[in-house]
Tab-separated table of C-alpha atoms and ligand atoms in Angstrom:
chain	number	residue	atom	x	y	z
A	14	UNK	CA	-3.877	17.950	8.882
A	15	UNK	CA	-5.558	15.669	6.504
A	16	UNK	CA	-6.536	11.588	7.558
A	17	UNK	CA	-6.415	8.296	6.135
A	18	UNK	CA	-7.356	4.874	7.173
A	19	UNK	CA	-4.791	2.012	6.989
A	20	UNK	CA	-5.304	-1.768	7.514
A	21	UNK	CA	-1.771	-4.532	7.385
A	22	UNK	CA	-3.301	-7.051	5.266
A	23	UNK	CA	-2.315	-10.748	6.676
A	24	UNK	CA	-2.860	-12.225	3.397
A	25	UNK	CA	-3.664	-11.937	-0.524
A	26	UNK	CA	-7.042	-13.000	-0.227
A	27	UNK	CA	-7.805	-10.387	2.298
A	28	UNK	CA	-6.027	-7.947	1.196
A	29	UNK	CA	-7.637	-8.264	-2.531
A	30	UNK	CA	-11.084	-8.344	-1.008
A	31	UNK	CA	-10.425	-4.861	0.686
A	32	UNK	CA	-9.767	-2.862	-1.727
A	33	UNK	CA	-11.420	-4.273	-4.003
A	34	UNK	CA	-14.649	-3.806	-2.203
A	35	UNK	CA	-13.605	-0.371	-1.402
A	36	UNK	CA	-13.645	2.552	-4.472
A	37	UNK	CA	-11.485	4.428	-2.688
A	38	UNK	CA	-8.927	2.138	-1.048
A	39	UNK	CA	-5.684	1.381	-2.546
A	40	UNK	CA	-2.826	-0.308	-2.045
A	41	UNK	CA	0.673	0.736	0.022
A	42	UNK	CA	3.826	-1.184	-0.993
A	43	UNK	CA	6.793	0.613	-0.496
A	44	UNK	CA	5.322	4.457	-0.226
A	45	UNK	CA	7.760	6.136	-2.659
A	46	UNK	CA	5.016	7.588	-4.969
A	47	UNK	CA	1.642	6.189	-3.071
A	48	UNK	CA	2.304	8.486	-0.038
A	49	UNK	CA	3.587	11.252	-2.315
A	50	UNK	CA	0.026	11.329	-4.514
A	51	UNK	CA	-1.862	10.872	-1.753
A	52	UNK	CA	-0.283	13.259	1.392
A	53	UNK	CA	2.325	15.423	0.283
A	54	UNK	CA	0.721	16.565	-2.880
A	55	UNK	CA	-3.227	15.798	-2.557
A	56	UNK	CA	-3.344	14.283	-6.071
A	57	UNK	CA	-5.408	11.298	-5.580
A	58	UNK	CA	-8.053	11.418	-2.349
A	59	UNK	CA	-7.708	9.835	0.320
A	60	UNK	CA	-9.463	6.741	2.083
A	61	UNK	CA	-8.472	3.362	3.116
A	62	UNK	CA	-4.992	2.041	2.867
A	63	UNK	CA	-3.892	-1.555	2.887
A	64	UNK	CA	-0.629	-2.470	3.446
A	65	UNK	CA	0.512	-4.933	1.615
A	66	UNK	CA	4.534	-5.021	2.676
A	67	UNK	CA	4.393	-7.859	4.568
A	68	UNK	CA	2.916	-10.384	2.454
A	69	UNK	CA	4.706	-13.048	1.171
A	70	UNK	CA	5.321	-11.812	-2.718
A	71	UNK	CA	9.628	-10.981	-2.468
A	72	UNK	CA	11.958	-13.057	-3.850
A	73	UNK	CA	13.865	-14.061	-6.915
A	74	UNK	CA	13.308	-17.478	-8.515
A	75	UNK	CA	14.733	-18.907	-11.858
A	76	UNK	CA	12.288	-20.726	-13.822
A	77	UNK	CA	13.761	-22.192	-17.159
A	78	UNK	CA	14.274	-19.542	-19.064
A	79	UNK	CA	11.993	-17.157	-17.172
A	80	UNK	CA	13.094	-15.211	-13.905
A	81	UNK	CA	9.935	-15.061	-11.642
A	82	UNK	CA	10.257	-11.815	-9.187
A	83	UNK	CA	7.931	-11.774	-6.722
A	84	UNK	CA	5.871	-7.649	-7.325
A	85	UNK	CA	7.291	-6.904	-3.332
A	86	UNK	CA	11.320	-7.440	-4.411
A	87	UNK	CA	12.490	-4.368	-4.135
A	88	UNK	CA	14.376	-2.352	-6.961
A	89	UNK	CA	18.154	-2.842	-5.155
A	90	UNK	CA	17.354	-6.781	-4.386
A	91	UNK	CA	16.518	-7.251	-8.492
A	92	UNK	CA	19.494	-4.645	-8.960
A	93	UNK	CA	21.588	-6.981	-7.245
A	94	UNK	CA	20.295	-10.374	-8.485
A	95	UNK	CA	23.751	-12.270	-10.070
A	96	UNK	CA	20.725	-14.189	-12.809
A	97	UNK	CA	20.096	-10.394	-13.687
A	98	UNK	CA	23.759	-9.746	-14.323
A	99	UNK	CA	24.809	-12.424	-16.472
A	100	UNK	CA	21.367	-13.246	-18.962
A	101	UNK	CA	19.520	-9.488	-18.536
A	102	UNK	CA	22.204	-7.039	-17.859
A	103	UNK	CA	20.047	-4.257	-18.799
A	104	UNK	CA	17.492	-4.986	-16.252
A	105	UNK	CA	20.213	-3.953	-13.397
A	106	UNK	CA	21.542	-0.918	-15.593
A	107	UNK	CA	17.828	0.653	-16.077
A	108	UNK	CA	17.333	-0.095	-12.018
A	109	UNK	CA	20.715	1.336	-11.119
A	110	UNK	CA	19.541	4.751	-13.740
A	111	UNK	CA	16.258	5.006	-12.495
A	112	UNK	CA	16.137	5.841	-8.319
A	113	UNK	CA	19.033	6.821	-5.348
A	114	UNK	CA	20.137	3.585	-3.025
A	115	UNK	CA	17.772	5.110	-0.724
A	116	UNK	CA	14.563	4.736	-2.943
A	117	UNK	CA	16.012	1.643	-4.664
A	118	UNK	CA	15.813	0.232	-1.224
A	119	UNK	CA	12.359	1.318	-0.693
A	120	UNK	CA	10.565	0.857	-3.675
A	121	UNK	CA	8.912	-2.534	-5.065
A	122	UNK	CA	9.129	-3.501	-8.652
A	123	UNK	CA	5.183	-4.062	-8.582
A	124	UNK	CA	5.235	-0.171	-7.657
A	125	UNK	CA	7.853	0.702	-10.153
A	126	UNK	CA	5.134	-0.872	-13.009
A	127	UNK	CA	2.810	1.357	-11.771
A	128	UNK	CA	4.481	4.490	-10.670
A	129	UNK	CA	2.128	7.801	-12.142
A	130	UNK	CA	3.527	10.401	-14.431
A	131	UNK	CA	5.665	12.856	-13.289
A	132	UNK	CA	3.907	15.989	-15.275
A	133	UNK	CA	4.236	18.619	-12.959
A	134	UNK	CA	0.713	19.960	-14.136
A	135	UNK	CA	-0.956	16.728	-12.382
A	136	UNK	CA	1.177	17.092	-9.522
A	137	UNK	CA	0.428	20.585	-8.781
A	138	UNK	CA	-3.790	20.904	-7.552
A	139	UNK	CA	-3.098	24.613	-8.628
A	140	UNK	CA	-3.486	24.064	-11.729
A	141	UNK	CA	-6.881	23.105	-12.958
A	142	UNK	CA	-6.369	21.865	-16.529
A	143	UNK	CA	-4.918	18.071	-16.056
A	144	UNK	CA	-7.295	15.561	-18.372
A	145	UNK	CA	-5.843	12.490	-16.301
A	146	UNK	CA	-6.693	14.242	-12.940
A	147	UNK	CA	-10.146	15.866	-14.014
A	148	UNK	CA	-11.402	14.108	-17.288
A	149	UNK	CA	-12.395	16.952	-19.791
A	150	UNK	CA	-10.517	19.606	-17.638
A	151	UNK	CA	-8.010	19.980	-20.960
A	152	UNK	CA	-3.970	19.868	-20.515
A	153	UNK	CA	-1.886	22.486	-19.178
A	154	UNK	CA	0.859	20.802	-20.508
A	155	UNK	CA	0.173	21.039	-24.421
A	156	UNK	CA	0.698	24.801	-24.336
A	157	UNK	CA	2.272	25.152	-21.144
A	158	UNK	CA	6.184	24.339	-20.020
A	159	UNK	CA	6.944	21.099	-21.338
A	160	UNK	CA	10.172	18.895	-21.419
A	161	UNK	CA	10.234	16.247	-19.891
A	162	UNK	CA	6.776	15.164	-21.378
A	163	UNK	CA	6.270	12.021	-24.638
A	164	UNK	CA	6.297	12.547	-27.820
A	165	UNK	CA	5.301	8.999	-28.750
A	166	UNK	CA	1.842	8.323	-28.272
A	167	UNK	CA	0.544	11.408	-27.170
A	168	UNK	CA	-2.249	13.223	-28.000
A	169	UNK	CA	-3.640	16.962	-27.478
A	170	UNK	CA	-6.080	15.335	-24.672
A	171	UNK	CA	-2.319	14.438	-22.892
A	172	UNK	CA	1.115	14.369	-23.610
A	173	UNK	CA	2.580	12.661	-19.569
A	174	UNK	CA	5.679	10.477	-20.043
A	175	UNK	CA	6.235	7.109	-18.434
A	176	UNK	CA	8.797	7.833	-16.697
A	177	UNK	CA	9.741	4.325	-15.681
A	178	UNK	CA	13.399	2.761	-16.602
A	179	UNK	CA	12.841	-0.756	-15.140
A	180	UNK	CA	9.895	-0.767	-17.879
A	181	UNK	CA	11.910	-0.041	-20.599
A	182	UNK	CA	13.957	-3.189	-20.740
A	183	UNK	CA	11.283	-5.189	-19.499
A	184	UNK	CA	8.918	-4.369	-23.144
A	185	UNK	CA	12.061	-5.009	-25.077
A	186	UNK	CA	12.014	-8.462	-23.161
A	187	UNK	CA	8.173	-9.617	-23.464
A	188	UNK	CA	7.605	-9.451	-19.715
A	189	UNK	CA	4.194	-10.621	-18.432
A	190	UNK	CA	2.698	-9.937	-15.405
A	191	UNK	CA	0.689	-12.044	-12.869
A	192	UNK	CA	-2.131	-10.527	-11.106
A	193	UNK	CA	-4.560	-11.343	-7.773
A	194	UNK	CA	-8.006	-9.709	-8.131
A	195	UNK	CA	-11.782	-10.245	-6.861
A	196	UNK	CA	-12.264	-12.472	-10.384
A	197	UNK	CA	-9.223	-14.950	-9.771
A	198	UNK	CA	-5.652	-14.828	-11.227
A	199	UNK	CA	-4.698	-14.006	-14.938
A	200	UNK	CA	-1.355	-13.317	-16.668
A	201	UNK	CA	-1.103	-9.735	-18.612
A	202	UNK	CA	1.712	-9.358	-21.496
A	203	UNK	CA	3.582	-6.178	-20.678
A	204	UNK	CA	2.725	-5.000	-24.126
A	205	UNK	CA	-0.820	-4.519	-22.860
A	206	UNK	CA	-0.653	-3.658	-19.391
A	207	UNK	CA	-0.293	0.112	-19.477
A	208	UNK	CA	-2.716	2.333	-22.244
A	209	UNK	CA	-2.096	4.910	-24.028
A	210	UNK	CA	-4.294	7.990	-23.185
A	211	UNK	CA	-5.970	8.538	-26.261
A	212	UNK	CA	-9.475	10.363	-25.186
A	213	UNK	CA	-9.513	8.633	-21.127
A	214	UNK	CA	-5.728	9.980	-19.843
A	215	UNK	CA	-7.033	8.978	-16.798
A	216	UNK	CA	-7.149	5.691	-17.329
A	217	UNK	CA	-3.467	4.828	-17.167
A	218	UNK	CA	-3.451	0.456	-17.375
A	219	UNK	CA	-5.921	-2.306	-17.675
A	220	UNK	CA	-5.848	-3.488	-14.062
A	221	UNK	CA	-9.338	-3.410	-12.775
A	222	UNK	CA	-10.127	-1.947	-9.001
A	223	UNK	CA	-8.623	-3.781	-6.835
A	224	UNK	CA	-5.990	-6.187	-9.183
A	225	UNK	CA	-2.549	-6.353	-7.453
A	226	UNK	CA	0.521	-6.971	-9.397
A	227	UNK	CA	1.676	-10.442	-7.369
A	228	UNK	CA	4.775	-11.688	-9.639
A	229	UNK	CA	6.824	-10.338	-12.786
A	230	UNK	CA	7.996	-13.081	-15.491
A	231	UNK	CA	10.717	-11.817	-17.176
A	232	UNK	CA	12.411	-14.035	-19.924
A	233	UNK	CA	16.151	-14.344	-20.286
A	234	UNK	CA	18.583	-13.337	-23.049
A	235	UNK	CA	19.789	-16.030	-24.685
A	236	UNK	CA	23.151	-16.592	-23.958
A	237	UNK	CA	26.160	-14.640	-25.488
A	238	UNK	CA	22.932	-12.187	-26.467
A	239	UNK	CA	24.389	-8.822	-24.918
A	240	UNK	CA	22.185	-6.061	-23.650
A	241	UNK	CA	22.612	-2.465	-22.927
A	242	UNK	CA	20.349	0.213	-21.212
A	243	UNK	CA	21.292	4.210	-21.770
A	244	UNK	CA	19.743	6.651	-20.017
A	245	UNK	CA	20.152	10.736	-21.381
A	246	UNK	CA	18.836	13.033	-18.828
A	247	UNK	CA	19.865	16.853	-17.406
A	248	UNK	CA	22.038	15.727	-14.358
A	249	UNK	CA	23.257	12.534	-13.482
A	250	UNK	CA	22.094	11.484	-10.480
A	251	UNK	CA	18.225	11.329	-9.449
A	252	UNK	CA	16.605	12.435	-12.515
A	253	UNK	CA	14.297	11.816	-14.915
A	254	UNK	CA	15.526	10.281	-18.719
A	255	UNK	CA	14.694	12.912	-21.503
A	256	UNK	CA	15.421	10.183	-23.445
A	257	UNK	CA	16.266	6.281	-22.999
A	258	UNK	CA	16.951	2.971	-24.681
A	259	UNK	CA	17.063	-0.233	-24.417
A	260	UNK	CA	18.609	-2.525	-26.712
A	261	UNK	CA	19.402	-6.675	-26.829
A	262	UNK	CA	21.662	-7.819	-29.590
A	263	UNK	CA	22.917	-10.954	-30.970
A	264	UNK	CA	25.736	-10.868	-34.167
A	265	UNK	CA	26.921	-13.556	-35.914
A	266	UNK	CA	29.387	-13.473	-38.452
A	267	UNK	CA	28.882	-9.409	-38.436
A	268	UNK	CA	25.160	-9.753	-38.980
A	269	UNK	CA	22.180	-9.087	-36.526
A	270	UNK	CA	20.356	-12.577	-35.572
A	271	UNK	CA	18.234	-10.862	-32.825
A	272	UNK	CA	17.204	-7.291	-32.028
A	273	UNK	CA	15.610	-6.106	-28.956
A	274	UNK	CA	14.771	-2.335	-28.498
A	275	UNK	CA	12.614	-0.122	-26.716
A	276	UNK	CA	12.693	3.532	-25.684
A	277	UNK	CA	11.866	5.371	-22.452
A	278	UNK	CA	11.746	9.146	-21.770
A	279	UNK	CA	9.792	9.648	-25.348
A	280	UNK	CA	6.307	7.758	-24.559
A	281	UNK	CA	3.300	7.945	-22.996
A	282	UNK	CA	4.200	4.213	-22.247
A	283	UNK	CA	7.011	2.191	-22.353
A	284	UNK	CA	7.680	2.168	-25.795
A	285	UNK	CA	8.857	-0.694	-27.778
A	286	UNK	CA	10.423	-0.180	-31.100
A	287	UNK	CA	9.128	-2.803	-33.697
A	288	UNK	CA	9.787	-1.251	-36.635
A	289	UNK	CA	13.367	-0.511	-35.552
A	290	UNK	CA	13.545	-4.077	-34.816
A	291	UNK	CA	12.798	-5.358	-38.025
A	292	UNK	CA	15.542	-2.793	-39.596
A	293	UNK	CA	17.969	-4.248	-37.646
A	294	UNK	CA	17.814	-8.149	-38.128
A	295	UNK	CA	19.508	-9.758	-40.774
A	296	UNK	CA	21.559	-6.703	-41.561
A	297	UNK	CA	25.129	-6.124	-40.740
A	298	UNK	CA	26.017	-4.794	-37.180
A	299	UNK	CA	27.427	-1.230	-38.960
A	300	UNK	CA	27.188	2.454	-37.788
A	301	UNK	CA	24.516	2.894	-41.162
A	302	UNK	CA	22.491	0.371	-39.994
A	303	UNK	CA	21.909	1.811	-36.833
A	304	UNK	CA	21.115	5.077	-38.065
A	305	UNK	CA	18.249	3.416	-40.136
A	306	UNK	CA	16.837	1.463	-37.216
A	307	UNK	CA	16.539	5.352	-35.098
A	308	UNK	CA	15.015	6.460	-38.372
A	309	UNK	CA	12.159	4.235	-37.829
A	310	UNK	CA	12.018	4.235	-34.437
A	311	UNK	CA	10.864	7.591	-34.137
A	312	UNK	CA	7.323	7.539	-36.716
A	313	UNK	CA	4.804	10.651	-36.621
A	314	UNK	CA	5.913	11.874	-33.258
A	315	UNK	CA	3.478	14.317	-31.251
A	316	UNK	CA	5.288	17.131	-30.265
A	317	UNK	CA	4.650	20.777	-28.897
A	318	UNK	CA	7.387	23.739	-28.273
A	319	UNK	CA	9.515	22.660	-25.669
A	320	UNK	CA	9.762	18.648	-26.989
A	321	UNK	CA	10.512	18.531	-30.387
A	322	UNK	CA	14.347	18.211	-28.969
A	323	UNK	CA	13.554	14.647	-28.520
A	324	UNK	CA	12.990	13.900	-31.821
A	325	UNK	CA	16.649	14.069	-32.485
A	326	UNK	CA	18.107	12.863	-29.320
A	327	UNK	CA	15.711	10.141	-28.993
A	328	UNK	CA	17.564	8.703	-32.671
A	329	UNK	CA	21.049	9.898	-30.959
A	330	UNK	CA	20.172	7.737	-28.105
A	331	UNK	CA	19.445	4.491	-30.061
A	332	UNK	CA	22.345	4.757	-32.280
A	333	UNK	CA	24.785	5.478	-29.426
A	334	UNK	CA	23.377	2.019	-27.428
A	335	UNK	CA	23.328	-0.220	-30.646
A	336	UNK	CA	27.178	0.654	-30.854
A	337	UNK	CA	27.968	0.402	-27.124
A	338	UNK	CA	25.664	-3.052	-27.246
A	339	UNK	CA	27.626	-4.495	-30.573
A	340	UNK	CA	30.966	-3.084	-30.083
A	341	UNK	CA	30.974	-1.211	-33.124
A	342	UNK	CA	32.537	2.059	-32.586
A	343	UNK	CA	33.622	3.461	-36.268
B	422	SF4	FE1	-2.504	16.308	-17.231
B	422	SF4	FE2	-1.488	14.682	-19.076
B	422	SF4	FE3	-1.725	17.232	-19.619
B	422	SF4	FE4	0.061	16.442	-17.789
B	422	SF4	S1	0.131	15.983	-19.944
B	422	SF4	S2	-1.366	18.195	-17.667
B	422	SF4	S3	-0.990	14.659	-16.912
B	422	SF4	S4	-3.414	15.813	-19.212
């Protein structure tokens, strides 16, 4: 039987000042992967605790143009937002693909942002060769069994999905994040919060020790700007996305006036696709065009026996929700 110390923090302040003065205390929001890591599976050690369920960071605010969701909403409450449903529709579609009611009702969207990979090789202590458990250790995954690992943004040193879908739609919009830590407050643009592993898998996002996601800013479509998440995966219920994508479109007179897209199940983070982007605005909403944005989507992807699937259904993927998103089915 293994032990842990836990503390209810009363406050931010407090709570900030705990961990952060602690190298091996973290934080407990909802427990759907913290308690995992830490208990069930032994991943990460174990040391102080601090609850931070009870403090004051739920809710759902409009703020102009900018939804403000406090990091301790849970995934069902943002699910079920009605701002959410009419001006980010994809936001409630990715929620509703990624987790059962059960965990939806559970898990925080501050957790979500951070949830750790699923590789099975860095959830199994067994195995010895995990680069983001052990630095240097190597990667059991590059020439083990892998499937439901990136091909975008990986490297030989690590090739773990993100296996968020809330993150997905949330690159495509330009999120930001606010966070609490020993320094003060400060803002982060999604596009920067998680790394890429390059040489340090372990280091996974730029939050210092001790940082706590306190609010998500998410900007709103503009309106009549319709949105679409899609979600490929082996069963259809409680599963993992071998591939995903989000897309954002506005058409005008047949032709693309605004493009959003981003991918999930492919990369090491949530992936946006610029380049795709860029095919797609200003050209006419059409089955060809869509085939060129997946085209370059999908640029000098990593991949090892037992991924290079992706490659092709990741482009599948995109095309399929740029025609569901603009209506164009010929
Ligand atoms: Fe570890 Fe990353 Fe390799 Fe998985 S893919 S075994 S997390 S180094």
């Amino acid at each position: 039987m293994r032990g842990f110390e836990y503390v209810r923090a009363t406050d931010v302040g407090s709570a900030v000042a705990l961990v952060s003065g602690d190298p091996g205390a973290s934080y407990l929001a909802g427990g759907t992967t913290q308690l995992d890591l830490m208990l069930k599976d032994a991943v990460v050690p174990q040391g102080l605790l601090v609850d931070i369920g009870r403090l004051p960071l739920r809710g759902i605010a409009t703020d102009g143009d900018v939804l403000r969701v406090g990091a301790l909403t849970t995934m069902e409450e943002l699910a079920a937002d009605p701002v959410v449903a009419e001006r980010v529709p994809f936001v409630s579609e990715a929620l509703l693909a990624g987790a059962s009611t059960q965990l939806r009702n559970m898990a925080t969207i501050g957790g979500n942002l951070l949830q750790r990979t699923r590789c099975r090789y860095f959830r199994d202590i067994a195995v010895t060769d995990c680069n983001k458990r052990t630095p240097g250790s190597g990667c059991a995954a590059v020439t083990g069994a892998a499937r439901m690992h990136a091909i975008l943004g990986a490297s030989a040193h690590c090739i773990a999905l993100h296996a968020s879908d809330l993150c997905v739609p949330l690159r495509a919009l330009d999120a930001e994040v606010r966070v609490e830590g020993a320094a003060g407050q400060r803002t982060i643009a999604f596009a920067d919060l998680h790394v890429m592993p390059g040489e340090r898998p372990d280091v996974e996002t730029v939050l210092r020790h001790g940082e706590m996601i306190s609010e998500v800013l998410v900007p709103l479509l503009p309106a009549g700007t319709r949105s679409g998440y899609l979600k490929v995966r082996d069963r259809v219920s409680y599963e993992f996305a071998l591939t995903s994508a989000a897309a954002a479109l506005s058409i005008e007179d047949g032709v693309i006036t605004l493009a959003r897209l981003a991918l999930g199940g492919v990369g090491t983070v949530p992936w946006r696709a610029t380049e795709a982007e860029r095919v797609l605005v200003g050209a006419p909403a059409t089955a060809r065009t869509f085939l060129a944005a997946a085209e370059a989507a999908i640029q000098d992807p990593f991949t090892v026996p037992g991924t290079e699937f992706k490659v092709e259904l990741a482009k599948r993927t995109i095309v399929r929700v740029l025609r569901t998103v603009s209506g164009e089915q010929s």
